[in-house]
């Protein structure tokens, strides 16, 4: 049991170390870090201070060590645009993205999981076909195009929803639905195949023979046993949600970190890009750790297997 | 062999049509993609009262949408094709290396695989684009870096199991070197799994390229891609919806057909993978 948690923890630390090292290598191979992080028109005393802080006169290894230390304590430097600390800017934008991501996740779960269950129960029937067609559409439809279509329909033609910005529930509706589509499709597919596998198990026939009512069988006997693959997919889809948010926040001018990242990349505000990448990567790696641990809690066989 | 069903036939037809349009598309329109007709800016498509000269309408500087879509299609398809091939070859090679050397080499290579799999690729792509600046070469390399880890995992797993089989040991015993063993004997046996993976990666690379180009961070003018045209049209949604809807519909049709074809191919070539839905 302890061994299971320990292995997961070590893996997580190694991945985080890889992420920081990746950022360091990119920073040092792409050009002068002074120009990269302070801009070409930095003041001489600013440059001097930066050189000292980063230890640019010391060996590459010493620089690496001090870099890891700075990143670990959240000292990402200042934005080129308004010279505010990067961490402050990121923290300011984080709630909007969290709100969008959470809303999308809830929508995806509410639509995807029941749709998958129904499709499995009506296997091969029309309902199943319809659900699977929608799942494939959700998979292949580019999210930015869906966003544009929704804006055309609801903002410009019907004029009932705002096309951009934030503030009210109505503002949240289109971006979160757009973001949820892909995850909902994936969830529906996986829930369906997980349920199909479970429904054929002998204990389901046994429950039916004992006279357990249909919905009770589905919800209390089948669903918990299908939960493992579903949780895995949710874990795998966190990355999809993050990647989707980067694009969708730009479509709907949603003031989150995804929009911030796109603007920073196009303006080559490298301190902000670097800070954002590290923050997003750490969040994702930690979220994956939580999913892994959840996995172990749901299925004792997995943590026993790690012994 | 069962008869191909309606969906597979439709999906293949759409893909063939898309490739044909990219290659021969210029036949359908007298206009060059660079031709600007400033007198006929933002003309609606012919079926909405526009002129027959511009059947799908024009953009903000009067360029023919048909010509632009053909150019965008050429770019999007060739970038995705190049990216898919680079990723497939590089990933398979890494997988073979890991399976051949085992031990520390395998551990290190697989750590890179895990690292790339742990982050959304768009994040890595954006970082590299920001720090190194955008160029066509870097962009194509980035598309090639997408998904290589899947091939590496796949190739490694298949080689590990193939090497234990009698045919591989027989070839080895006959004195074949590793190059011959992997390329002539093992590769043909894993080809179907790799081809299935290619059909699944290709639409994802199209989506990645069009997303980045849509955001203005991918293909740069004067070059054009479907995503870039779509991004261009965003500012004209209220007056000229066709600028964004045509390229979007094309992207959707291509990714949808390719995914459907990939699923069908997987079921046919690789029944073992049928239950896996990733």
Coordinates of C-alpha atoms in Angstrom, one line a residue:
Chain A
X1 CA 0.0 0.0 0.0
X2 CA 2.7 2.5 1.1
X3 CA 4.8 1.3 -1.8
X4 CA 2.0 2.1 -4.3
X5 CA 1.8 5.7 -3.0
X6 CA 5.6 6.0 -2.9
X7 CA 6.1 4.9 -6.5
X8 CA 3.5 7.4 -7.7
X9 CA 5.1 10.2 -5.7
X10 CA 8.6 9.5 -7.1
X11 CA 7.3 9.4 -10.6
X12 CA 5.5 12.7 -10.1
X13 CA 8.7 14.4 -8.7
X14 CA 10.7 13.1 -11.7
X15 CA 8.1 14.4 -14.2
X16 CA 8.2 17.9 -12.5
X17 CA 12.0 17.9 -12.7
X18 CA 11.7 17.0 -16.4
X19 CA 9.4 19.9 -16.9
X20 CA 11.7 22.5 -15.2
X21 CA 14.7 21.1 -17.1
X22 CA 12.8 21.3 -20.4
X23 CA 12.0 25.0 -19.6
X24 CA 15.7 25.7 -18.7
X25 CA 17.0 24.0 -21.9
X26 CA 14.6 25.9 -24.1
X27 CA 15.5 29.2 -22.4
X28 CA 19.2 28.7 -22.7
X29 CA 19.3 27.3 -26.3
X30 CA 17.0 29.9 -27.8
X31 CA 19.2 32.9 -27.2
X32 CA 20.4 35.3 -24.6
X33 CA 18.2 34.8 -21.5
X34 CA 18.7 38.5 -20.6
X35 CA 17.1 39.6 -23.8
X36 CA 14.5 36.8 -23.6
X37 CA 13.2 37.7 -20.1
X38 CA 14.0 41.4 -19.8
X39 CA 13.5 42.6 -23.4
X40 CA 16.1 44.2 -25.8
X41 CA 15.7 47.6 -24.2
X42 CA 16.4 46.8 -20.6
X43 CA 18.3 49.2 -18.4
X44 CA 22.0 48.4 -17.6
X45 CA 21.4 48.2 -13.8
X46 CA 18.4 46.0 -14.4
X47 CA 20.6 43.7 -16.6
X48 CA 23.3 43.7 -13.9
X49 CA 20.8 42.7 -11.2
X50 CA 19.4 40.0 -13.4
X51 CA 22.8 38.6 -14.2
X52 CA 23.5 38.4 -10.5
X53 CA 20.2 36.9 -9.6
X54 CA 20.5 34.2 -12.2
X55 CA 24.2 33.7 -11.8
X56 CA 24.9 34.1 -15.5
X57 CA 28.6 34.6 -14.7
X58 CA 28.8 31.2 -13.0
X59 CA 28.9 27.7 -14.6
X60 CA 26.0 26.3 -16.5
X61 CA 25.3 23.8 -13.8
X62 CA 25.3 26.5 -11.1
X63 CA 22.9 28.5 -13.2
X64 CA 20.7 25.4 -13.6
X65 CA 20.6 24.8 -9.8
X66 CA 19.7 28.4 -9.2
X67 CA 17.1 28.3 -11.9
X68 CA 15.4 25.2 -10.4
X69 CA 15.4 27.0 -7.1
X70 CA 13.7 30.1 -8.5
X71 CA 11.1 28.3 -10.4
X72 CA 10.3 26.1 -7.4
X73 CA 9.6 29.2 -5.3
X74 CA 7.5 30.8 -8.0
X75 CA 9.9 33.6 -9.0
X76 CA 9.1 33.7 -12.7
X77 CA 10.2 37.3 -13.3
X78 CA 8.2 40.2 -14.6
X79 CA 6.1 40.6 -17.7
X80 CA 7.6 42.6 -20.5
X81 CA 4.3 44.3 -21.2
X82 CA 3.5 45.9 -17.8
X83 CA 6.5 44.8 -15.7
X84 CA 4.2 43.2 -13.1
X85 CA 5.4 39.9 -11.5
X86 CA 4.3 37.0 -13.7
X87 CA 3.0 35.0 -10.8
X88 CA 0.7 37.9 -9.8
X89 CA -0.7 38.0 -13.4
X90 CA -1.3 34.3 -13.5
X91 CA -3.0 34.1 -10.2
X92 CA -5.3 36.9 -11.3
X93 CA -6.4 35.0 -14.4
X94 CA -6.5 31.5 -12.8
X95 CA -10.1 31.7 -11.4
X96 CA -11.7 32.4 -14.8
X97 CA -10.1 29.3 -16.3
X98 CA -10.9 27.2 -13.3
X99 CA -14.5 28.3 -13.5
X100 CA -14.7 27.5 -17.3
X101 CA -12.9 24.2 -16.9
X102 CA -15.1 23.1 -14.0
X103 CA -18.3 24.1 -15.8
X104 CA -17.2 22.2 -18.9
X105 CA -16.3 19.2 -16.9
X106 CA -19.6 19.1 -15.1
X107 CA -21.5 19.4 -18.5
X108 CA -19.4 16.7 -20.0
X109 CA -20.0 14.3 -17.1
X110 CA -23.8 15.1 -17.0
X111 CA -24.1 14.4 -20.8
X112 CA -21.4 11.9 -21.5
X113 CA -21.8 9.3 -18.7
X114 CA -25.6 8.8 -18.9
X115 CA -25.4 8.8 -22.7
X116 CA -22.8 6.0 -22.5
X117 CA -24.9 4.0 -20.0
X118 CA -28.0 4.3 -22.2
X119 CA -26.1 3.4 -25.3
X120 CA -24.7 0.3 -23.6
X121 CA -28.2 -0.7 -22.4
X122 CA -29.7 -0.3 -25.8
X123 CA -26.8 -1.8 -27.6
X124 CA -27.2 -2.0 -31.4
X125 CA -30.5 -0.2 -31.2
X126 CA -31.3 3.3 -32.7
X127 CA -30.5 5.1 -29.4
X128 CA -27.1 3.5 -29.3
X129 CA -26.4 4.5 -32.9
X130 CA -27.4 8.1 -32.3
X131 CA -25.3 8.4 -29.2
X132 CA -22.3 7.0 -31.0
X133 CA -22.7 9.3 -34.0
X134 CA -22.8 12.3 -31.6
X135 CA -19.7 11.0 -29.8
X136 CA -17.8 10.7 -33.1
X137 CA -18.9 14.3 -34.0
X138 CA -17.7 15.6 -30.7
X139 CA -14.4 13.9 -31.3
X140 CA -13.8 15.2 -34.9
X141 CA -15.4 18.7 -34.7
X142 CA -12.7 21.3 -34.2
X143 CA -13.6 23.2 -31.0
X144 CA -12.8 26.6 -32.4
X145 CA -15.1 25.9 -35.4
X146 CA -17.9 24.8 -33.0
X147 CA -17.4 28.0 -31.1
X148 CA -17.7 30.1 -34.2
X149 CA -20.8 28.2 -35.3
X150 CA -22.4 28.8 -31.8
X151 CA -21.5 32.5 -32.0
X152 CA -23.1 32.7 -35.5
X153 CA -26.3 31.0 -34.4
X154 CA -26.8 32.3 -30.8
X155 CA -25.1 35.7 -30.9
X156 CA -25.5 37.0 -34.4
X157 CA -28.6 35.2 -35.7
X158 CA -30.8 34.6 -32.7
X159 CA -29.1 37.3 -30.6
X160 CA -29.8 35.6 -27.3
X161 CA -26.3 35.0 -26.0
X162 CA -23.3 37.3 -25.6
X163 CA -20.4 36.3 -28.0
X164 CA -17.6 37.2 -25.7
X165 CA -16.6 38.4 -22.2
X166 CA -17.5 37.2 -18.8
X167 CA -19.6 38.1 -15.8
X168 CA -23.0 36.3 -16.0
X169 CA -24.2 32.8 -16.3
X170 CA -25.1 33.5 -19.9
X171 CA -21.5 34.4 -20.7
X172 CA -20.3 31.1 -19.4
X173 CA -22.8 29.0 -21.4
X174 CA -21.3 28.9 -24.9
X175 CA -17.6 28.6 -23.9
X176 CA -18.2 25.8 -21.4
X177 CA -20.5 23.8 -23.8
X178 CA -17.9 24.2 -26.6
X179 CA -15.1 23.0 -24.2
X180 CA -17.3 20.1 -23.0
X181 CA -18.1 18.6 -26.4
X182 CA -14.9 16.6 -26.9
X183 CA -14.8 15.3 -23.3
X184 CA -18.5 14.4 -23.4
X185 CA -17.9 12.4 -26.6
X186 CA -14.9 10.5 -25.1
X187 CA -16.7 9.9 -21.9
X188 CA -19.8 8.5 -23.7
X189 CA -17.6 6.1 -25.7
X190 CA -15.7 4.8 -22.7
X191 CA -18.7 4.6 -20.4
X192 CA -20.4 2.5 -23.1
X193 CA -17.6 0.1 -23.6
X194 CA -17.0 -0.2 -19.8
X195 CA -20.7 -0.8 -19.2
X196 CA -20.9 -3.4 -22.0
X197 CA -18.1 -5.4 -20.4
X198 CA -19.7 -5.3 -16.9
X199 CA -23.2 -6.1 -18.1
X200 CA -22.1 -9.5 -19.3
X201 CA -20.6 -10.5 -16.0
X202 CA -22.2 -13.4 -14.1
X203 CA -22.9 -11.2 -11.0
X204 CA -25.2 -9.2 -13.1
X205 CA -27.2 -12.3 -14.0
X206 CA -27.2 -13.3 -10.4
X207 CA -28.6 -9.9 -9.4
X208 CA -31.3 -10.2 -12.0
X209 CA -32.1 -13.8 -10.8
X210 CA -32.4 -12.5 -7.2
X211 CA -35.0 -10.0 -8.5
X212 CA -33.1 -6.8 -8.0
X213 CA -35.0 -4.1 -10.0
X214 CA -33.5 -3.1 -13.3
X215 CA -32.3 0.5 -12.4
X216 CA -30.9 -0.7 -9.1
X217 CA -28.9 -3.3 -11.0
X218 CA -27.6 -0.7 -13.4
X219 CA -26.8 2.0 -10.8
X220 CA -25.5 -0.1 -7.8
X221 CA -24.2 -3.2 -9.4
X222 CA -22.9 -2.3 -12.9
X223 CA -21.9 1.3 -12.6
X224 CA -19.4 1.0 -9.6
X225 CA -17.6 -1.8 -11.5
X226 CA -17.4 0.3 -14.6
X227 CA -16.0 3.2 -12.7
X228 CA -12.3 2.4 -13.1
X229 CA -12.0 2.9 -16.9
X230 CA -14.3 6.0 -16.6
X231 CA -12.0 7.6 -14.0
X232 CA -9.0 6.8 -16.2
X233 CA -10.5 8.6 -19.1
X234 CA -11.3 11.6 -16.9
X235 CA -7.7 11.7 -15.9
X236 CA -6.5 11.5 -19.5
X237 CA -8.9 14.2 -20.5
X238 CA -7.6 16.8 -18.1
X239 CA -4.9 17.5 -20.8
X240 CA -7.6 17.8 -23.4
X241 CA -9.5 20.3 -21.2
X242 CA -6.4 22.4 -20.8
X243 CA -5.5 22.3 -24.5
X244 CA -9.1 23.1 -25.3
X245 CA -9.2 26.0 -22.9
X246 CA -6.2 27.6 -24.6
X247 CA -8.1 27.8 -27.9
X248 CA -11.6 28.4 -26.6
X249 CA -10.7 31.2 -24.3
X250 CA -9.4 33.0 -27.4
X251 CA -12.6 32.4 -29.4
X252 CA -14.8 33.8 -26.7
X253 CA -12.3 36.4 -25.3
X254 CA -12.6 34.7 -21.9
X255 CA -10.0 36.3 -19.6
X256 CA -8.3 33.2 -18.3
X257 CA -4.8 31.8 -18.5
X258 CA -5.4 30.2 -21.9
X259 CA -6.1 33.6 -23.5
X260 CA -3.1 35.0 -21.5
X261 CA -0.8 32.3 -22.9
X262 CA -1.9 32.9 -26.6
X263 CA -1.4 36.7 -26.2
X264 CA 2.0 36.2 -24.5
X265 CA 3.2 33.8 -27.2
X266 CA 2.2 36.2 -30.0
X267 CA 3.9 39.1 -28.2
X268 CA 6.8 36.9 -27.3
X269 CA 6.4 38.0 -23.6
X270 CA 8.7 35.1 -22.7
X271 CA 8.7 35.5 -18.9
X272 CA 4.9 35.1 -18.9
X273 CA 5.0 32.1 -21.3
X274 CA 7.6 30.4 -19.1
X275 CA 5.7 31.0 -15.9
X276 CA 2.4 29.8 -17.5
X277 CA 3.9 26.6 -18.9
X278 CA 5.4 25.7 -15.5
X279 CA 2.2 26.5 -13.6
X280 CA 0.0 24.5 -16.1
X281 CA 2.4 21.6 -16.2
X282 CA 2.6 21.4 -12.4
X283 CA -1.2 21.6 -12.1
X284 CA -1.6 18.8 -14.6
X285 CA 1.0 16.5 -13.2
X286 CA -0.5 16.9 -9.7
X287 CA -4.0 16.4 -11.1
X288 CA -2.8 13.2 -12.7
X289 CA -1.3 12.1 -9.4
X290 CA -4.7 12.6 -7.7
X291 CA -6.4 10.6 -10.4
X292 CA -3.8 7.8 -9.9
X293 CA -4.4 7.8 -6.2
X294 CA -8.2 7.8 -6.7
X295 CA -7.7 4.8 -8.9
X296 CA -5.9 2.9 -6.1
X297 CA -8.7 3.8 -3.8
X298 CA -11.4 2.6 -6.2
X299 CA -9.8 -0.7 -7.0
X300 CA -7.8 -2.5 -4.3
X301 CA -6.3 -4.9 -6.9
X302 CA -4.3 -2.0 -8.5
X303 CA -2.5 -1.0 -5.3
X304 CA -2.0 -4.7 -4.4
X305 CA -0.5 -5.2 -7.9
X306 CA 2.1 -2.6 -7.2
X307 CA 3.7 -4.7 -4.5
Chain B
X1 CA -13.4 -9.9 -45.7
X2 CA -16.7 -8.3 -45.2
X3 CA -18.2 -5.8 -47.6
X4 CA -17.2 -2.2 -46.8
X5 CA -20.2 -0.4 -45.3
X6 CA -21.8 2.9 -46.4
X7 CA -19.9 5.0 -43.9
X8 CA -16.5 3.7 -44.9
X9 CA -17.3 4.3 -48.6
X10 CA -18.5 7.8 -47.9
X11 CA -15.5 8.7 -45.7
X12 CA -13.0 7.4 -48.3
X13 CA -14.8 9.4 -51.1
X14 CA -14.6 12.6 -49.0
X15 CA -10.9 12.0 -48.5
X16 CA -10.2 11.3 -52.1
X17 CA -12.2 14.4 -53.1
X18 CA -10.2 16.5 -50.6
X19 CA -6.9 15.3 -52.0
X20 CA -8.1 15.8 -55.6
X21 CA -9.3 19.3 -54.7
X22 CA -5.9 20.1 -53.2
X23 CA -4.0 18.8 -56.3
X24 CA -6.3 19.8 -59.1
X25 CA -8.3 22.5 -57.4
X26 CA -6.9 25.4 -59.4
X27 CA -8.8 24.0 -62.4
X28 CA -12.1 25.0 -60.8
X29 CA -11.3 28.7 -60.5
X30 CA -9.8 31.2 -62.9
X31 CA -8.5 33.3 -60.0
X32 CA -5.1 33.0 -58.3
X33 CA -5.0 33.0 -54.5
X34 CA -3.1 36.3 -54.7
X35 CA -5.6 38.0 -57.0
X36 CA -7.3 40.9 -55.2
X37 CA -10.5 42.4 -56.5
X38 CA -11.0 45.4 -54.3
X39 CA -14.2 46.3 -56.0
X40 CA -15.8 43.0 -55.0
X41 CA -14.8 42.7 -51.3
X42 CA -16.8 40.4 -49.0
X43 CA -19.0 39.2 -51.9
X44 CA -21.5 36.5 -50.7
X45 CA -21.5 33.1 -52.3
X46 CA -23.3 32.7 -55.6
X47 CA -26.3 30.9 -54.1
X48 CA -26.9 33.8 -51.8
X49 CA -27.0 36.4 -54.6
X50 CA -23.3 36.8 -55.2
X51 CA -21.8 36.7 -58.7
X52 CA -21.1 33.4 -60.5
X53 CA -17.5 34.6 -60.8
X54 CA -16.9 33.9 -57.1
X55 CA -19.1 30.8 -56.4
X56 CA -18.1 30.7 -52.7
X57 CA -17.8 34.4 -52.2
X58 CA -14.7 36.6 -51.5
X59 CA -12.8 37.8 -48.5
X60 CA -12.0 41.2 -47.0
X61 CA -9.7 42.1 -49.9
X62 CA -11.7 40.5 -52.6
X63 CA -9.8 37.3 -53.0
X64 CA -11.7 34.3 -54.4
X65 CA -12.7 31.9 -51.6
X66 CA -12.4 28.9 -53.9
X67 CA -8.8 29.8 -54.6
X68 CA -8.0 30.4 -51.0
X69 CA -9.6 27.2 -49.8
X70 CA -7.6 25.2 -52.4
X71 CA -4.4 26.9 -51.2
X72 CA -5.3 26.3 -47.5
X73 CA -6.2 22.7 -48.2
X74 CA -2.8 22.1 -49.9
X75 CA -1.0 23.6 -47.0
X76 CA -3.0 21.8 -44.2
X77 CA -2.9 18.4 -45.9
X78 CA 0.8 18.6 -46.8
X79 CA 1.9 19.8 -43.3
X80 CA -0.2 17.2 -41.7
X81 CA 1.2 14.5 -44.0
X82 CA 4.8 15.6 -43.3
X83 CA 4.1 15.7 -39.6
X84 CA 2.5 12.3 -39.5
X85 CA 5.3 10.7 -41.5
X86 CA 8.1 12.3 -39.3
X87 CA 6.3 11.3 -36.1
X88 CA 5.7 7.7 -37.3
X89 CA 9.2 7.1 -38.5
X90 CA 10.9 8.8 -35.5
X91 CA 8.6 7.2 -33.0
X92 CA 8.9 3.7 -34.5
X93 CA 12.7 4.0 -34.6
X94 CA 12.8 5.1 -30.9
X95 CA 10.5 2.1 -30.0
X96 CA 12.8 -0.3 -31.9
X97 CA 15.9 1.2 -30.1
X98 CA 14.3 0.8 -26.7
X99 CA 13.2 -2.8 -27.4
X100 CA 16.6 -3.7 -28.9
X101 CA 18.9 -2.3 -26.2
X102 CA 16.6 -2.8 -23.2
X103 CA 18.2 -1.8 -19.8
X104 CA 19.2 1.8 -19.2
X105 CA 18.6 3.0 -22.8
X106 CA 15.1 1.7 -22.7
X107 CA 14.4 3.4 -19.3
X108 CA 15.7 6.7 -20.5
X109 CA 13.8 6.6 -23.8
X110 CA 10.6 5.6 -22.1
X111 CA 11.0 8.4 -19.6
X112 CA 10.9 10.9 -22.5
X113 CA 7.8 9.1 -23.8
X114 CA 6.2 9.5 -20.4
X115 CA 7.2 13.1 -20.2
X116 CA 5.6 14.0 -23.5
X117 CA 2.5 12.0 -22.7
X118 CA 2.1 13.8 -19.4
X119 CA 1.6 17.3 -21.0
X120 CA -0.8 18.5 -23.6
X121 CA 1.3 18.9 -26.8
X122 CA -0.1 22.3 -27.6
X123 CA 1.7 23.6 -24.5
X124 CA 5.1 22.3 -25.6
X125 CA 4.4 23.6 -29.2
X126 CA 3.5 27.1 -27.9
X127 CA 6.6 27.2 -25.7
X128 CA 8.9 26.4 -28.5
X129 CA 7.2 28.8 -30.9
X130 CA 7.4 31.6 -28.4
X131 CA 11.1 31.1 -27.6
X132 CA 12.5 30.1 -31.0
X133 CA 10.1 32.3 -33.1
X134 CA 7.9 30.9 -35.8
X135 CA 9.3 29.5 -39.0
X136 CA 8.0 27.0 -41.5
X137 CA 10.8 24.5 -40.7
X138 CA 10.2 24.7 -36.9
X139 CA 6.5 24.4 -37.4
X140 CA 6.7 21.2 -39.5
X141 CA 9.1 19.7 -37.0
X142 CA 6.6 20.5 -34.2
X143 CA 3.9 18.7 -36.2
X144 CA 6.3 15.8 -36.5
X145 CA 6.9 15.8 -32.7
X146 CA 3.2 15.3 -32.1
X147 CA 2.3 11.8 -31.3
X148 CA 5.7 10.1 -31.7
X149 CA 5.4 8.8 -28.2
X150 CA 2.4 6.7 -29.2
X151 CA 4.4 5.0 -32.0
X152 CA 7.3 4.5 -29.7
X153 CA 5.2 2.7 -27.1
X154 CA 3.4 0.7 -29.8
X155 CA 6.6 -0.4 -31.6
X156 CA 8.4 -1.2 -28.4
X157 CA 5.6 -3.4 -27.2
X158 CA 5.2 -5.2 -30.5
X159 CA 8.9 -5.8 -30.9
X160 CA 9.2 -7.2 -27.4
X161 CA 6.6 -9.8 -28.1
X162 CA 7.8 -10.5 -31.6
X163 CA 11.3 -11.2 -30.5
X164 CA 10.1 -14.0 -28.3
X165 CA 8.4 -15.7 -31.3
X166 CA 10.0 -18.5 -33.2
X167 CA 10.2 -16.7 -36.6
X168 CA 12.3 -13.8 -35.1
X169 CA 14.6 -16.2 -33.4
X170 CA 14.9 -18.3 -36.5
X171 CA 16.0 -15.2 -38.6
X172 CA 18.4 -14.3 -35.9
X173 CA 19.8 -17.8 -35.8
X174 CA 20.3 -17.7 -39.6
X175 CA 22.7 -14.8 -39.0
X176 CA 20.6 -11.8 -39.9
X177 CA 21.7 -8.5 -38.3
X178 CA 19.4 -6.3 -36.3
X179 CA 18.7 -4.0 -39.2
X180 CA 17.5 -6.9 -41.4
X181 CA 15.6 -8.5 -38.6
X182 CA 13.7 -5.3 -37.7
X183 CA 13.1 -3.8 -41.2
X184 CA 12.5 -7.0 -43.2
X185 CA 10.9 -9.3 -40.7
X186 CA 9.4 -7.5 -37.7
X187 CA 8.2 -4.3 -39.4
X188 CA 5.9 -6.0 -41.9
X189 CA 4.3 -7.8 -38.9
X190 CA 3.7 -4.6 -37.0
X191 CA 2.7 -2.6 -40.1
X192 CA -1.0 -3.0 -39.7
X193 CA -0.9 -1.6 -36.1
X194 CA 1.2 1.3 -37.2
X195 CA -1.0 2.1 -40.2
X196 CA -4.0 2.2 -37.8
X197 CA -2.1 4.6 -35.6
X198 CA -1.3 6.8 -38.6
X199 CA -5.0 7.1 -39.5
X200 CA -5.7 8.1 -35.9
X201 CA -2.8 10.6 -35.6
X202 CA -3.4 12.3 -38.9
X203 CA -6.7 14.0 -38.0
X204 CA -5.2 15.1 -34.6
X205 CA -2.3 16.8 -36.4
X206 CA -4.8 18.5 -38.7
X207 CA -6.6 19.8 -35.7
X208 CA -3.4 20.9 -34.0
X209 CA -2.1 22.7 -37.1
X210 CA -5.5 24.4 -37.8
X211 CA -5.9 25.4 -34.1
X212 CA -2.4 27.0 -34.0
X213 CA -3.0 28.7 -37.4
X214 CA -6.4 29.8 -36.2
X215 CA -4.8 31.5 -33.2
X216 CA -2.4 33.3 -35.5
X217 CA 0.6 31.2 -34.1
X218 CA 0.9 28.6 -36.9
X219 CA 1.1 29.1 -40.6
X220 CA 1.9 32.7 -41.3
X221 CA 0.8 34.9 -44.3
X222 CA 1.6 35.0 -47.2
X223 CA 1.2 31.2 -46.7
X224 CA -2.3 30.1 -45.8
X225 CA -3.9 27.1 -44.2
X226 CA -7.5 26.2 -43.5
X227 CA -7.1 27.3 -39.8
X228 CA -5.6 30.6 -40.8
X229 CA -8.5 31.4 -43.2
X230 CA -11.0 30.5 -40.4
X231 CA -9.1 32.8 -38.0
X232 CA -9.1 35.6 -40.6
X233 CA -12.9 35.3 -40.9
X234 CA -13.5 35.8 -37.2
X235 CA -13.5 39.6 -37.6
X236 CA -16.2 39.4 -40.3
X237 CA -18.6 37.0 -38.7
X238 CA -21.5 39.5 -38.7
X239 CA -21.0 40.5 -42.3
X240 CA -19.3 37.6 -44.1
X241 CA -19.9 34.3 -42.3
X242 CA -18.7 32.3 -45.4
X243 CA -15.0 33.2 -44.8
X244 CA -15.0 31.1 -41.6
X245 CA -17.7 28.5 -42.3
X246 CA -16.2 27.0 -45.5
X247 CA -12.7 26.3 -44.1
X248 CA -14.2 25.1 -40.8
X249 CA -16.6 22.7 -42.7
X250 CA -13.7 21.4 -44.7
X251 CA -11.6 20.7 -41.6
X252 CA -14.5 19.0 -40.0
X253 CA -15.2 16.8 -43.0
X254 CA -11.6 15.7 -43.3
X255 CA -11.0 14.9 -39.6
X256 CA -14.4 13.1 -39.4
X257 CA -13.7 11.0 -42.5
X258 CA -10.2 10.1 -41.4
X259 CA -11.4 9.2 -37.9
X260 CA -14.2 7.0 -39.2
X261 CA -11.8 5.4 -41.7
X262 CA -9.3 4.8 -38.9
X263 CA -11.9 3.1 -36.7
X264 CA -13.0 0.9 -39.6
X265 CA -9.4 0.0 -40.4
X266 CA -8.6 -0.8 -36.8
X267 CA -11.6 -3.1 -36.6
X268 CA -10.5 -4.8 -39.8
X269 CA -6.7 -5.0 -39.5
X270 CA -6.4 -5.3 -35.8
X271 CA -9.2 -7.1 -34.1
X272 CA -7.2 -7.2 -30.9
X273 CA -7.4 -3.5 -30.5
X274 CA -11.1 -3.4 -31.0
X275 CA -12.0 -2.9 -27.3
X276 CA -9.4 -0.1 -26.9
X277 CA -11.0 3.2 -27.7
X278 CA -8.2 5.7 -27.2

